[in-house]
Amino acid sequence: KLPRQLKYTLRGHQGQVLALVFDISGEYLLSAGEDSIVRLWSVQDGTLVKKFPIAHDAAITDILLSRDRKTFITSDRNGRVLVWNTLKGSSVRSLYGPTSAVTSLAWSEDETILVGGTVEGCTYIWDLSTRSHSPIQVLSHNSYPVSSVLVSEPFIATASADGVLRIYDVETARVLERSFGSAASIGSLSLSKDRRMFLLGCLDDTIRLVDRKTGDELMRYRGHQNQGFYLRSHLPWDNSLVLSPSEDGRAFLWNLVEGTIAASLRHGDRPVLCAASHPKERVLATAGADGAIKVWE
């Protein structure tokens, strides 16, 4: 069963919604965007549980939520990265380093190493297990904006606007590069659960499934529109589907193996900028330029 029915619409954000994330239980949904406000929603009935105080002075670009729900991390277009205490409802730590917009956040499995990609082309690495506010390392191999980052020990991977996927092996200090051409500017990067495949959302209206070890392209997904925004595609649930927002106001699901469109959800007429999948159930959330969040089942 695929989510096709609109369950409810969440309203309250002013401007674009740029980040959505379910908690690990699927009971709550965090959202943020141009209005610099983080909101916590109940997934069961769509009620607003909490509106966090404004701590950013620019649009929030990404959110990470810890497994125990006690901590979340936000980034913004001015380069600020904040660590929040969910229960206290306030930011408790600022992380320094970026001098331009932070486009993407990711952290290690144990949630101690945080990585952030930036428009300036640098990737910053912080150790959250210490009290330091400064990065422990800065990766500066990119001359183009870093659009997406991920951590899967022992490597850190980055995708950039010049169409290059870079894999940094932390143990050997080797850097592997795979170019998909400047026309295929990469807007998002995710990893399959078995760690064998990368999924690359490109700004040429394609999504590419790539073998992690060889860099070979295994499948290409088409039908959506993506040429102007860093739209985050990923492999939800059991890795049998591909999910992506679309600039034509829809969100798309493809069959992973066949490459065919399994479903499309009409969010509205303006671009859908983010889509999140429930961790346990076939439930989706979409949001974007219209400021509304829609939950589908």
mmCIF file of N, CA and C in Angstrom, residues 25 36 73 91 108 121 149 162 182 194 224 237 239:
data_model
loop_
_atom_site.group_PDB
_atom_site.id
_atom_site.type_symbol
_atom_site.label_atom_id
_atom_site.label_comp_id
_atom_site.label_asym_id
_atom_site.label_seq_id
_atom_site.Cartn_x
_atom_site.Cartn_y
_atom_site.Cartn_z
ATOM 1 N N SER A 25 10.118 7.397 16.429
ATOM 2 C CA SER A 25 8.896 6.651 16.708
ATOM 3 C C SER A 25 7.800 6.942 15.692
ATOM 4 N N SER A 36 12.324 31.056 10.116
ATOM 5 C CA SER A 36 13.335 30.818 11.164
ATOM 6 C C SER A 36 12.749 30.212 12.435
ATOM 7 N N ILE A 73 19.304 19.621 15.981
ATOM 8 C CA ILE A 73 20.301 20.555 15.456
ATOM 9 C C ILE A 73 19.728 21.248 14.236
ATOM 10 N N SER A 91 17.967 26.835 22.398
ATOM 11 C CA SER A 91 19.279 26.442 21.882
ATOM 12 C C SER A 91 20.288 26.526 23.021
ATOM 13 N N SER A 108 26.998 11.026 12.590
ATOM 14 C CA SER A 108 27.389 9.625 12.669
ATOM 15 C C SER A 108 26.306 8.814 13.353
ATOM 16 N N GLY A 121 31.705 25.912 -0.289
ATOM 17 C CA GLY A 121 32.411 24.754 -0.810
ATOM 18 C C GLY A 121 33.144 23.937 0.228
ATOM 19 N N VAL A 149 25.493 16.257 2.354
ATOM 20 C CA VAL A 149 26.538 15.480 3.033
ATOM 21 C C VAL A 149 25.905 14.272 3.707
ATOM 22 N N ASP A 162 28.896 21.087 -8.856
ATOM 23 C CA ASP A 162 29.620 20.811 -10.105
ATOM 24 C C ASP A 162 29.430 19.377 -10.575
ATOM 25 N N SER A 182 29.015 18.597 -15.188
ATOM 26 C CA SER A 182 28.511 19.840 -14.598
ATOM 27 C C SER A 182 27.031 20.060 -14.877
ATOM 28 N N ASP A 194 21.460 -0.849 3.136
ATOM 29 C CA ASP A 194 22.525 -1.850 3.096
ATOM 30 C C ASP A 194 23.886 -1.247 2.748
ATOM 31 N N HIS A 224 9.741 13.793 -12.600
ATOM 32 C CA HIS A 224 9.571 14.982 -11.762
ATOM 33 C C HIS A 224 10.316 16.158 -12.390
ATOM 34 N N TRP A 237 11.440 3.557 3.912
ATOM 35 C CA TRP A 237 10.936 2.257 4.362
ATOM 36 C C TRP A 237 11.877 1.089 4.068
ATOM 37 N N ASN A 239 13.519 0.219 1.271
ATOM 38 C CA ASN A 239 14.447 0.407 0.148
ATOM 39 C C ASN A 239 13.908 -0.105 -1.182
#
